[in-house]
GROMACS .gro file of C-alpha atoms in nm:
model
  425
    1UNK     CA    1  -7.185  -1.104   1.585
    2UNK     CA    2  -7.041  -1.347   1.333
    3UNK     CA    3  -6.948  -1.692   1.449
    4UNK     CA    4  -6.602  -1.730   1.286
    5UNK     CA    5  -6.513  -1.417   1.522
    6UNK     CA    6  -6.570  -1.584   1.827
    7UNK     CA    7  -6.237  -1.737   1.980
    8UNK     CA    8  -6.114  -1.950   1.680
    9UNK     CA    9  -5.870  -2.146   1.879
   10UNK     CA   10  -6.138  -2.323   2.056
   11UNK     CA   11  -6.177  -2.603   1.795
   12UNK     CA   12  -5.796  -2.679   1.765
   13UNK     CA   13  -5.819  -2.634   2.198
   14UNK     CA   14  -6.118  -2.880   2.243
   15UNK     CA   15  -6.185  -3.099   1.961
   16UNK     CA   16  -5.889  -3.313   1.908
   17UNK     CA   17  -5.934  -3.364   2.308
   18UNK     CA   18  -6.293  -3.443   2.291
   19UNK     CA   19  -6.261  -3.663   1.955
   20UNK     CA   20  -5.976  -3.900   2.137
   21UNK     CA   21  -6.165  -3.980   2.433
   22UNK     CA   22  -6.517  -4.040   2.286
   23UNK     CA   23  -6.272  -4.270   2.029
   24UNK     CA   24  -6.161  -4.436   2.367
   25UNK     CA   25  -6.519  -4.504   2.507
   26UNK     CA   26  -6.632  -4.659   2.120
   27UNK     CA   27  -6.348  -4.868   2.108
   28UNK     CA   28  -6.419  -5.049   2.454
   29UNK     CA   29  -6.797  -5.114   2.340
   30UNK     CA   30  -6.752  -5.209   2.013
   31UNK     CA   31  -6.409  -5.441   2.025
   32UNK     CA   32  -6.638  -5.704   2.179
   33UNK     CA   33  -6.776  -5.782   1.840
   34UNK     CA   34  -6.432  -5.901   1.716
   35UNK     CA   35  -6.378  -6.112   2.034
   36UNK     CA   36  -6.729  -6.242   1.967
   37UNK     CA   37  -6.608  -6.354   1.646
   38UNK     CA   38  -6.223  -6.461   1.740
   39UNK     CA   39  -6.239  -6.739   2.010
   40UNK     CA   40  -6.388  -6.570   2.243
   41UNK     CA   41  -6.722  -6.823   2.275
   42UNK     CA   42  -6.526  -7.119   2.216
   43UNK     CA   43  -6.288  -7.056   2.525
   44UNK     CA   44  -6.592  -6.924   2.751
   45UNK     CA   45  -6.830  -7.180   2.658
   46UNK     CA   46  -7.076  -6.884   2.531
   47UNK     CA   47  -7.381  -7.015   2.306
   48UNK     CA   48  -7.569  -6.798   2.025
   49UNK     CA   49  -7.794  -6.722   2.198
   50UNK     CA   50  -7.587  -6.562   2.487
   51UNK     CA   51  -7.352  -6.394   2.291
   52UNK     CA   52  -7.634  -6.203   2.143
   53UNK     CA   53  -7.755  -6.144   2.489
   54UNK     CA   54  -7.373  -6.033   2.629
   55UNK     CA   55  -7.328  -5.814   2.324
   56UNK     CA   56  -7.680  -5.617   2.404
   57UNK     CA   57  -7.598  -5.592   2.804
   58UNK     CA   58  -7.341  -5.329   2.753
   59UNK     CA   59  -7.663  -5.111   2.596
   60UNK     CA   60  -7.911  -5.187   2.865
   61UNK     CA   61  -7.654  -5.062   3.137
   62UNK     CA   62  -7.588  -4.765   2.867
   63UNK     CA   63  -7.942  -4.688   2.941
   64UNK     CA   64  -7.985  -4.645   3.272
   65UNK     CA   65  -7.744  -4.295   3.399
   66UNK     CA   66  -7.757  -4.109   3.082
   67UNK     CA   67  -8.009  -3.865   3.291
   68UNK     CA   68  -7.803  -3.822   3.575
   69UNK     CA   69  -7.482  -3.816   3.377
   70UNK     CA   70  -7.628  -3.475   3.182
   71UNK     CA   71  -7.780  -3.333   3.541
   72UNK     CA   72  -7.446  -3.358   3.685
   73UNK     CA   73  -7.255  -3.219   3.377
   74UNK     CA   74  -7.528  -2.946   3.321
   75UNK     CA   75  -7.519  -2.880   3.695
   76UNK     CA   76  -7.126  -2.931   3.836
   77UNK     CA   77  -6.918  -3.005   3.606
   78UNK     CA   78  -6.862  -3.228   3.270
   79UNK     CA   79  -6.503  -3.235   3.307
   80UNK     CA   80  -6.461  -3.442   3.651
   81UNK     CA   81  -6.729  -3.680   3.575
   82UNK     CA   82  -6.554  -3.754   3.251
   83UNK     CA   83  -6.234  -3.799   3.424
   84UNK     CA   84  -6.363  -4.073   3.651
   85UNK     CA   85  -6.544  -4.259   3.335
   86UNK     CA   86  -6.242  -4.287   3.172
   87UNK     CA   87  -6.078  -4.451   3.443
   88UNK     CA   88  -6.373  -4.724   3.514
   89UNK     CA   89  -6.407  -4.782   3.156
   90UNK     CA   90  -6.063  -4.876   3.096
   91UNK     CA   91  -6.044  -5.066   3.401
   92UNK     CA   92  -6.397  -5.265   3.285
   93UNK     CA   93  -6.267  -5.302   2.900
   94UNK     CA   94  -5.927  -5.398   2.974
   95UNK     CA   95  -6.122  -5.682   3.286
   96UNK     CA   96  -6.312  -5.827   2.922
   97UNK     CA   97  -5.944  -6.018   2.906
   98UNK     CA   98  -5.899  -6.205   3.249
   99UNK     CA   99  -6.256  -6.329   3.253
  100UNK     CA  100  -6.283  -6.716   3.265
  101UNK     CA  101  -6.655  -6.704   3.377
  102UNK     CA  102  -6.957  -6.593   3.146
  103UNK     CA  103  -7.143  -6.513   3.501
  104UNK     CA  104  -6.818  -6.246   3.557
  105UNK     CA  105  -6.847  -6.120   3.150
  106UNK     CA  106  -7.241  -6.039   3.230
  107UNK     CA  107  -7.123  -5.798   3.511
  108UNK     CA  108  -6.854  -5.642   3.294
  109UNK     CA  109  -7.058  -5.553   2.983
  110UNK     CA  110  -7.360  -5.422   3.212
  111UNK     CA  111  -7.129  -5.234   3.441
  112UNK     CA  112  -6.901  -5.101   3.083
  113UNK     CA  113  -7.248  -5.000   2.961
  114UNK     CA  114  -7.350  -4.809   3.283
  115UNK     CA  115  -6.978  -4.591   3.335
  116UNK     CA  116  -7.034  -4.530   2.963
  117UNK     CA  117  -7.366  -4.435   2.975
  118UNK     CA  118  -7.293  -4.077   3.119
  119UNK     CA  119  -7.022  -3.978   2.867
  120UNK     CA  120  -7.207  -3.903   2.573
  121UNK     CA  121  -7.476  -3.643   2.745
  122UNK     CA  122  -7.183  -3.497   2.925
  123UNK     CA  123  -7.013  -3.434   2.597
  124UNK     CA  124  -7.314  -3.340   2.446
  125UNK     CA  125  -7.391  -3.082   2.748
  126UNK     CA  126  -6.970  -3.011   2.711
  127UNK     CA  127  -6.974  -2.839   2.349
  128UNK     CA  128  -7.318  -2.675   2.435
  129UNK     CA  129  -7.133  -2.442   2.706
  130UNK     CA  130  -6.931  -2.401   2.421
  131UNK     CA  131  -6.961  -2.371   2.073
  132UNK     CA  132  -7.311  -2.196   1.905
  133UNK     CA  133  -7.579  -2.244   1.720
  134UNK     CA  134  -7.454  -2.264   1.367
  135UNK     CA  135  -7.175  -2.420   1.544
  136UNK     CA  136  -7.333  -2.694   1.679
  137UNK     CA  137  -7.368  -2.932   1.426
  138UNK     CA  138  -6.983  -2.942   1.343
  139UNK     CA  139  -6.881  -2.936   1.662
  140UNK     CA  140  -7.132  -3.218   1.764
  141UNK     CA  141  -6.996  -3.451   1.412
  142UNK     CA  142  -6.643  -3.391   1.566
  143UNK     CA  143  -6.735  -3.585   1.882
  144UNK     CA  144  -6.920  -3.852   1.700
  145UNK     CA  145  -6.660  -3.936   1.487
  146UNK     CA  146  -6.482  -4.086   1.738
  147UNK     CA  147  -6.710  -4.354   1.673
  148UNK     CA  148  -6.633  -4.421   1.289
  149UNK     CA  149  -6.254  -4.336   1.348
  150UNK     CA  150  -6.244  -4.579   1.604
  151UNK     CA  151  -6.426  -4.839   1.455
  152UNK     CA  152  -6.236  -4.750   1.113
  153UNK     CA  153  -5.864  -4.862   1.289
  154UNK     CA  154  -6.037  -5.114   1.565
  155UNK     CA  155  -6.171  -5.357   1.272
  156UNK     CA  156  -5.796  -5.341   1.177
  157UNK     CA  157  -5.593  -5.360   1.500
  158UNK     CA  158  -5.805  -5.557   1.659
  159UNK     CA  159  -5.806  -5.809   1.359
  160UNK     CA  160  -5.408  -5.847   1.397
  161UNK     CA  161  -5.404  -5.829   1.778
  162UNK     CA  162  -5.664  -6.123   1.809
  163UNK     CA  163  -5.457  -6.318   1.492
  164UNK     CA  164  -5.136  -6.249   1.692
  165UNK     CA  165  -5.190  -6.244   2.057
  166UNK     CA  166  -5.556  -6.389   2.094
  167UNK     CA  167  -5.895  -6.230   2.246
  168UNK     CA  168  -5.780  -6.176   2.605
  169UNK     CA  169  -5.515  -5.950   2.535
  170UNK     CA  170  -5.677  -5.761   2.297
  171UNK     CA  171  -5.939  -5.625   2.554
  172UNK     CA  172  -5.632  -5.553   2.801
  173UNK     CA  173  -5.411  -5.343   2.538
  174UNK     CA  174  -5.723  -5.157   2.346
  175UNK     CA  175  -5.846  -5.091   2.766
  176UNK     CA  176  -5.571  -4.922   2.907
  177UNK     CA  177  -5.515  -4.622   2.706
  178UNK     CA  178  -5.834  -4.527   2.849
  179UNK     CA  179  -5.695  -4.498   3.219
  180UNK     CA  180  -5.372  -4.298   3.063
  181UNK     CA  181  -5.598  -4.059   2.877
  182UNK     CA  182  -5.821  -3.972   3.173
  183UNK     CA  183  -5.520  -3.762   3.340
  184UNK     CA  184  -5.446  -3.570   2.977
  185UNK     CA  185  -5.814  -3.515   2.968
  186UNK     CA  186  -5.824  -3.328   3.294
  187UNK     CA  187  -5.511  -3.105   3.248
  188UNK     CA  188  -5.658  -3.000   2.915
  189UNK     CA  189  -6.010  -2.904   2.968
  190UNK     CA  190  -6.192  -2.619   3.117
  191UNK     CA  191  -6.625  -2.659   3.166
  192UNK     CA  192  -6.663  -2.281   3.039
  193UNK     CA  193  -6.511  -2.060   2.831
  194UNK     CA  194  -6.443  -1.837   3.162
  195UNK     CA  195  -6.236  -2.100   3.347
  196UNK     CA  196  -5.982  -2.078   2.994
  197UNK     CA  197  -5.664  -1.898   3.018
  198UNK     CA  198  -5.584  -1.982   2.655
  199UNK     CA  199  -5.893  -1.710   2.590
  200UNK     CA  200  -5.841  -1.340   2.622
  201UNK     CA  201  -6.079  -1.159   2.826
  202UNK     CA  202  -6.228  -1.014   2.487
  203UNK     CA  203  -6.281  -1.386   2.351
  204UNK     CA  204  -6.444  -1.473   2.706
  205UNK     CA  205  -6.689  -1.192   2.706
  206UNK     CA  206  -6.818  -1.186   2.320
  207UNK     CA  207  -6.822  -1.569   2.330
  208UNK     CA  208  -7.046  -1.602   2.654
  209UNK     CA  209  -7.235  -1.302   2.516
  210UNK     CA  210  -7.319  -1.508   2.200
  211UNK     CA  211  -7.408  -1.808   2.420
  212UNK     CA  212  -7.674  -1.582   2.599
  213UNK     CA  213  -7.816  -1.413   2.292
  214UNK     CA  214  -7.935  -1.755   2.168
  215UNK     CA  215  -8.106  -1.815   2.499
  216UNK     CA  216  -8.352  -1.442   2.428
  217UNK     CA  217  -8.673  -1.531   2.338
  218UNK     CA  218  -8.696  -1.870   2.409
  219UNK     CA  219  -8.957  -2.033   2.553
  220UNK     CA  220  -8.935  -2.112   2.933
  221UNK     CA  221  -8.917  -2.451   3.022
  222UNK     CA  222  -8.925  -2.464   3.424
  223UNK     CA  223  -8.760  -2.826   3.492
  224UNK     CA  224  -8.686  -3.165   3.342
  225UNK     CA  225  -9.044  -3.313   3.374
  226UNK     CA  226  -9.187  -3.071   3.140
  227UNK     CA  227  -8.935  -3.059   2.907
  228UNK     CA  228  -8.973  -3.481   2.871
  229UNK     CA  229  -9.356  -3.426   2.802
  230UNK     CA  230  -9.291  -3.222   2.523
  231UNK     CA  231  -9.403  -3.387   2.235
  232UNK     CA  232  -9.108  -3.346   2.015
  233UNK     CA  233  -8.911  -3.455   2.254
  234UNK     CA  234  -9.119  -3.783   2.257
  235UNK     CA  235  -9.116  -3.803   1.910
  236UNK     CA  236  -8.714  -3.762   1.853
  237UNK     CA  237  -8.701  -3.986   2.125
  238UNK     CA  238  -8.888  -4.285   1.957
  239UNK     CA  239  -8.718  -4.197   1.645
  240UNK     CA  240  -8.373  -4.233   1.782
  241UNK     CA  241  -8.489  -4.592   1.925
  242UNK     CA  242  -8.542  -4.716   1.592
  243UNK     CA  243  -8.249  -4.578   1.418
  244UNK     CA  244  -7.981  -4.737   1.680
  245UNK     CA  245  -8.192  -5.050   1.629
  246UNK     CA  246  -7.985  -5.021   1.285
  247UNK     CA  247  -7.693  -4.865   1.371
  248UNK     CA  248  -7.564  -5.143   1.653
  249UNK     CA  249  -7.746  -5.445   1.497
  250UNK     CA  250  -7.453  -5.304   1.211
  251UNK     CA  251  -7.203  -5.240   1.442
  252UNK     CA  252  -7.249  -5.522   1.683
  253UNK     CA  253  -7.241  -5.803   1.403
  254UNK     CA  254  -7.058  -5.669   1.101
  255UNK     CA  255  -6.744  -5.865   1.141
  256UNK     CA  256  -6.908  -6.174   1.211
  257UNK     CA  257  -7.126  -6.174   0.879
  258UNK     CA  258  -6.869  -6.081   0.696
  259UNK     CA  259  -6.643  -6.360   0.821
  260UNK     CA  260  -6.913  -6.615   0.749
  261UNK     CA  261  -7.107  -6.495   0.432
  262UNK     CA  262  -6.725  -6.433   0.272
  263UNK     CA  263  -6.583  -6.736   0.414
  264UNK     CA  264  -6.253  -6.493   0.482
  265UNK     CA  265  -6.023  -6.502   0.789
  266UNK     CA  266  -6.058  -6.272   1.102
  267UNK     CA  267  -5.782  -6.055   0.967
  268UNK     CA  268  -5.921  -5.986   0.595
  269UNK     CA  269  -6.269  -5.944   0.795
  270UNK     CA  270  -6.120  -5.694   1.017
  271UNK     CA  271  -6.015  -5.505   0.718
  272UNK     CA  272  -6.332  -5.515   0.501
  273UNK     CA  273  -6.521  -5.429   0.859
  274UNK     CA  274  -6.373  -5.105   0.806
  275UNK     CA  275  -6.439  -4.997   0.489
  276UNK     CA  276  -6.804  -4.876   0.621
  277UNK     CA  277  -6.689  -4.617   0.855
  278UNK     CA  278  -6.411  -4.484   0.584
  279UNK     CA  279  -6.791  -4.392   0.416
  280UNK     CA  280  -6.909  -4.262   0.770
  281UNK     CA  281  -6.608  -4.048   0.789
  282UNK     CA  282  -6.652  -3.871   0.490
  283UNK     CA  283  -7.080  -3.870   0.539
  284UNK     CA  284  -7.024  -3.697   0.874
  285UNK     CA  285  -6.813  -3.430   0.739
  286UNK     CA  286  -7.027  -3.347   0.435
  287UNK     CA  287  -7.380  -3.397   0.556
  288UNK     CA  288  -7.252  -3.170   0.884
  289UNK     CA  289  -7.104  -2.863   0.713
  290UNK     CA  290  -7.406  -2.907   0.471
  291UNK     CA  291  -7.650  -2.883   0.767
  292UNK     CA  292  -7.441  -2.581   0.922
  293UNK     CA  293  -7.516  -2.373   0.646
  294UNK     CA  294  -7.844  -2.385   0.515
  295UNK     CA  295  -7.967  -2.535   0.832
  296UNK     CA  296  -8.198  -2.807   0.764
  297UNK     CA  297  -8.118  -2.995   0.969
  298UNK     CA  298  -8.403  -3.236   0.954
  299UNK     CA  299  -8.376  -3.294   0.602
  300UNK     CA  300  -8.048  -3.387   0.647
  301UNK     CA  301  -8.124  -3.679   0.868
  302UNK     CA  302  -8.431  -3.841   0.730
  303UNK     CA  303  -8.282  -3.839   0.376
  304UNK     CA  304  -7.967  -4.034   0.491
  305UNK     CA  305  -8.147  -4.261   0.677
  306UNK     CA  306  -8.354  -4.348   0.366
  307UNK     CA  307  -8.036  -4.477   0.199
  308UNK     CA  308  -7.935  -4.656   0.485
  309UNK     CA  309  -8.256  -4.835   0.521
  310UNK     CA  310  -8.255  -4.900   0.087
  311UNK     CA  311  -7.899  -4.989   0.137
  312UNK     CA  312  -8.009  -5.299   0.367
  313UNK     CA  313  -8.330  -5.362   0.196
  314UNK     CA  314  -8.097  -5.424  -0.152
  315UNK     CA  315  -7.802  -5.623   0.090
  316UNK     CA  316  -8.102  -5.838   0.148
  317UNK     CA  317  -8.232  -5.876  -0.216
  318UNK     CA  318  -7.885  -5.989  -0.340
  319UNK     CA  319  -7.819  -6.211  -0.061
  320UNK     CA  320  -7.496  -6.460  -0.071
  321UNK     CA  321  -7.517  -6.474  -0.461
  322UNK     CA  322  -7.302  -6.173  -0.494
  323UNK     CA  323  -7.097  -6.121  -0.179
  324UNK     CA  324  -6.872  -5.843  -0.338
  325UNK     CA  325  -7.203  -5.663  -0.415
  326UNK     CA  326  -7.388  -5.689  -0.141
  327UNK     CA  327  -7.089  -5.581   0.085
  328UNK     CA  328  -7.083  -5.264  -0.116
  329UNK     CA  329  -7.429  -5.198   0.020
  330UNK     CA  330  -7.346  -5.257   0.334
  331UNK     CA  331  -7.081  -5.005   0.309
  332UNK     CA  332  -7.327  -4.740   0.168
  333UNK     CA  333  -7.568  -4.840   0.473
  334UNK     CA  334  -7.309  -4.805   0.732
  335UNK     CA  335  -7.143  -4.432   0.573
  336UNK     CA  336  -7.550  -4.325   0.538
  337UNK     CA  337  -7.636  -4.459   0.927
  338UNK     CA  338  -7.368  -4.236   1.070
  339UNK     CA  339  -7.371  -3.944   0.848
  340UNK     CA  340  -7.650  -3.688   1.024
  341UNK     CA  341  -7.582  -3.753   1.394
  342UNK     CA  342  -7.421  -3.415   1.432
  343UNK     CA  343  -7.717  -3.282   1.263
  344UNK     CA  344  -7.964  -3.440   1.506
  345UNK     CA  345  -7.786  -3.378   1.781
  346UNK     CA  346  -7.778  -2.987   1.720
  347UNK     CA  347  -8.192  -3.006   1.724
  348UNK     CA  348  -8.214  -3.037   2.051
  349UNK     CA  349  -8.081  -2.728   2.210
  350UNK     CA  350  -8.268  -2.537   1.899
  351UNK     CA  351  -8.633  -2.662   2.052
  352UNK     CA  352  -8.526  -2.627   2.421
  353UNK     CA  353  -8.345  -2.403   2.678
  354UNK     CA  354  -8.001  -2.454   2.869
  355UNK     CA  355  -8.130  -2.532   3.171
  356UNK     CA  356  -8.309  -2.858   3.039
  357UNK     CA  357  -8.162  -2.940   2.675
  358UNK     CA  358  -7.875  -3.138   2.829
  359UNK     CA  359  -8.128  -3.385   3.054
  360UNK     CA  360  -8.359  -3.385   2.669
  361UNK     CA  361  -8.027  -3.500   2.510
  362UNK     CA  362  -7.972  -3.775   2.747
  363UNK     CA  363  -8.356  -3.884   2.770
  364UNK     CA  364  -8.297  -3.925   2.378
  365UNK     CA  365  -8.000  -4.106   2.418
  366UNK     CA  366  -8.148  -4.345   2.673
  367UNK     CA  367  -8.395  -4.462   2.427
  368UNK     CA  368  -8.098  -4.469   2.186
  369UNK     CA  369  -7.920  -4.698   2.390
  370UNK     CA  370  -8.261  -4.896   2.444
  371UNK     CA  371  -8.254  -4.962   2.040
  372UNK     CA  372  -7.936  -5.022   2.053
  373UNK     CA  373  -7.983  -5.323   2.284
  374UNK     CA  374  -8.260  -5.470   2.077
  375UNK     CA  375  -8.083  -5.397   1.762
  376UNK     CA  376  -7.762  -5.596   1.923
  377UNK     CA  377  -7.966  -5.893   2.088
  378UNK     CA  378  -8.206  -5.929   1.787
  379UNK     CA  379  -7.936  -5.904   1.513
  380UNK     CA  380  -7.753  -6.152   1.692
  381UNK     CA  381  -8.021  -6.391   1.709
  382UNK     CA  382  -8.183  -6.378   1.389
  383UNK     CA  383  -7.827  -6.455   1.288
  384UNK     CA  384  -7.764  -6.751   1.508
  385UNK     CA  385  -8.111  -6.916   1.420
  386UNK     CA  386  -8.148  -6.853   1.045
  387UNK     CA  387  -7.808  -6.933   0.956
  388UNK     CA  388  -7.799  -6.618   0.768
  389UNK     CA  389  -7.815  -6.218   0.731
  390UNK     CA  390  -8.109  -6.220   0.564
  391UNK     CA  391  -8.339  -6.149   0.790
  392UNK     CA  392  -8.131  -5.890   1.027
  393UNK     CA  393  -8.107  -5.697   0.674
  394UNK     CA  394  -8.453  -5.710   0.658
  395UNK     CA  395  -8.526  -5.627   1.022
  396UNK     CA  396  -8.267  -5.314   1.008
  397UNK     CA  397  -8.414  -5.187   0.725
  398UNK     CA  398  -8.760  -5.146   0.877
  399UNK     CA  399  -8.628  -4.995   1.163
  400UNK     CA  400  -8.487  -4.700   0.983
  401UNK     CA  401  -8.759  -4.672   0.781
  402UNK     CA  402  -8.953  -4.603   1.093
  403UNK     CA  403  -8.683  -4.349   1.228
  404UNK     CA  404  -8.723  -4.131   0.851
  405UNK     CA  405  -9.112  -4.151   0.953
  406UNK     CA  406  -9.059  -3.991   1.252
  407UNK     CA  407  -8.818  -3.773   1.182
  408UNK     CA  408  -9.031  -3.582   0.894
  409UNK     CA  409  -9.329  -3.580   1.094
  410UNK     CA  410  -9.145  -3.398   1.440
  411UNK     CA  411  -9.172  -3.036   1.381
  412UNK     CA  412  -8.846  -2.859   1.390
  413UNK     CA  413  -8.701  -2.489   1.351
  414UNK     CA  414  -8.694  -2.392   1.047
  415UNK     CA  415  -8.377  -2.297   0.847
  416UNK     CA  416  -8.198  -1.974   0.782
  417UNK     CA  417  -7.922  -1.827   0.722
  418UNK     CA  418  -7.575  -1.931   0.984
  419UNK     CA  419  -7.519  -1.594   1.142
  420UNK     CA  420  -7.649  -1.619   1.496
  421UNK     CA  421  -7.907  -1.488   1.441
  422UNK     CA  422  -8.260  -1.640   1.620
  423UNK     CA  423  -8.426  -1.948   1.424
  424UNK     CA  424  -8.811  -1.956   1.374
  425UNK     CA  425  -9.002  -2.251   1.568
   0.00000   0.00000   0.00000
């Protein structure tokens, strides 16, 4: 059965709805970096060294229900806990703005990071019930792209709400669209494509159908333990450690170099800030309908992240005698970071079955968010200490090279042709 047969109205259904809120959840993480670099330590008294630390919290709490998060969604249902995330997350982000004491901001950004933390494998677990194989990686890129989007408008927004109404109300406006879209979200999703009126009967059956075909011949995998001691799961696992390590030391800190190695204004730094994920944008789209068809997936990834990690190394080598320069590479580093998640993403329900992919997803992520704390803390120190970006280019850059290391070495399915049909392990 050919995949553009199968119930086209499901991406114009689903994916505007699942792009907007994952937007929502990226733009309460990652507006902190503009408060960071607005006021925000000034008023609260926050040193370097603990506004590394505060801008890291929000990925150690990301760590710690990203497991339970895909149990429940793989289990009950991804649309209610989703609901309820939106609502805390809004309610947390939009708190950011009445804080007065740095002991209070601690419990927000670790208590953001743990409502947040079930989102993504509930998503994840979300498109899986879904959207297939040769599907996957689009559909996948459309969720993650909330994050470039978001960050692509936040550097700007937030830039003129901080310039025009100061740090404390930009948390509270950019937090409570989050609580509004929580009750759009539930009217307009269904978990399965058999809870849909929109679908016809016909759609239902030869979509579900197509689900359970890729399931034939897999191997068995009985529970969650045994699918976290499989090697490649290990290995993707490590390798998505090192790559957030990049990713959020970027994401985290970007405004806040730029500000100081340009010598520019919040505002003009909000709107160089999002040149990068312009680059992402258009990455995404290409390196995902690229992987789609020929399905190489793996290629896909480890090349990007190459560039990324060049990208930095040469940011590094230019240093502050050529700002307009090395922001360029910088931009090529942040559009080369983002470009294969949807990719990667689609591996893991290739290598596993349903009934343990979505908790393999969210072990992933966990070390994900792990990286990403490191990358945020570690960024921000080197930073603070040296004076400079040097040596977080330096430091990012080794991290990805690590991630391509381990993501040519993890065995994955091998490629063929998009028609449904079963890939080779």
């Amino acid at each position: 059965m050919e995949n553009k047969k199968l119930a086209p109205s499901r991406w114009l259904k689903l994916i505007p709805v699942i792009f907007i809120t994952y937007s929502l959840a990226y733009l309460d993480r990652a507006n902190y970096s503009f408060g960071s670099a607005s006021g925000m330590a000034d008023d609260l008294n926050i040193t370097p060294s603990a506004s590394s630390l505060l801008g890291a919290l929000f990925f150690l709490g990301y760590f710690f229900c990203q497991i339970p998060g895909a149990t429940y969604a793989a289990k009950r249902s991804a649309k209610k806990l989703v609901f309820f995330c939106l609502i805390l997350w809004g309610s947390c982000a939009a708190a950011t703005g009445l804080v007065n004491d740095i002991r209070v901001l601690y419990v927000i950004r670790f208590t953001l990071g743990v409502v947040e933390s079930a989102v993504m494998p509930a998503m994840l677990v979300f498109l899986s019930n879904w959207f297939t194989k040769s599907e996957r990686s689009r559909a996948n890129t459309f969720l993650i792209l909330g994050n470039p989007v978001t960050v692509l408008w936040m550097s700007i927004v937030s830039g003129y709400l901080v310039h025009g109404l100061g740090w404390r109300y930009m948390f509270i406006v950019e937090g409570l669209p989050s609580i509004i879209w929580a009750f759009f979200w539930w009217r307009l999703v269904k978990d399965k494509p058999s809870e849909a009126k929109w679908l016809s009967d016909n759609e239902k059956k030869d979509l579900e159908q197509a689900l359970l075909e890729e399931q034939k011949g897999m191997k068995e995998v009985k529970n969650y333990r045994e699918a976290f001691k499989n090697p490649k799961v290990i290995m993707l696992s490590i390798q998505y450690f090192f790559w957030s390590i990049g990713v959020y030391g970027f994401v985290m800190w970007l405004p806040s170099i730029i500000k100081e190695s340009s010598g520019m204004g919040i505002v003009n730094a909000g709107w160089l800030s999002s040149v990068p994920y312009l680059a992402a944008i258009i990455g995404m789209l290409g390196v995902s309908y690229y992987a789609d068809r020929t399905m190489n997936r793996k290629g896909a990834v480890w090349v990007c992240l190459l560039i990324g990690a060049i990208a930095f190394y040469g940011s590094y080598l230019i240093g502050a005698s050529n700002f307009w320069l090395s922001y360029s590479l910088l931009v090529i580093a942040g559009g080369a970071m983002y470009a294969p998640y949807g990719p990667f993403f689609a591996i893991i329900p290739e290598l596993l079955p349903k009934n343990v992919s979505g908790g393999a997803m969210a072990l992933i992520n966990s070390f994900g968010a792990l990286g990403s704390f490191a990358g945020s803390y570690i960024v921000g120190y080197l930073n603070g200490s040296t004076g400079s970006p040097d040596a977080s280019f330096i430091f990012m850059s080794l991290a990805l090279v690590v991630s391509v290391v381990m993501t040519i070495v993890v065995k994955t399915p091998k490629g063929n042709a998009p028609d449904g049909e079963k890939l080779a392990a």
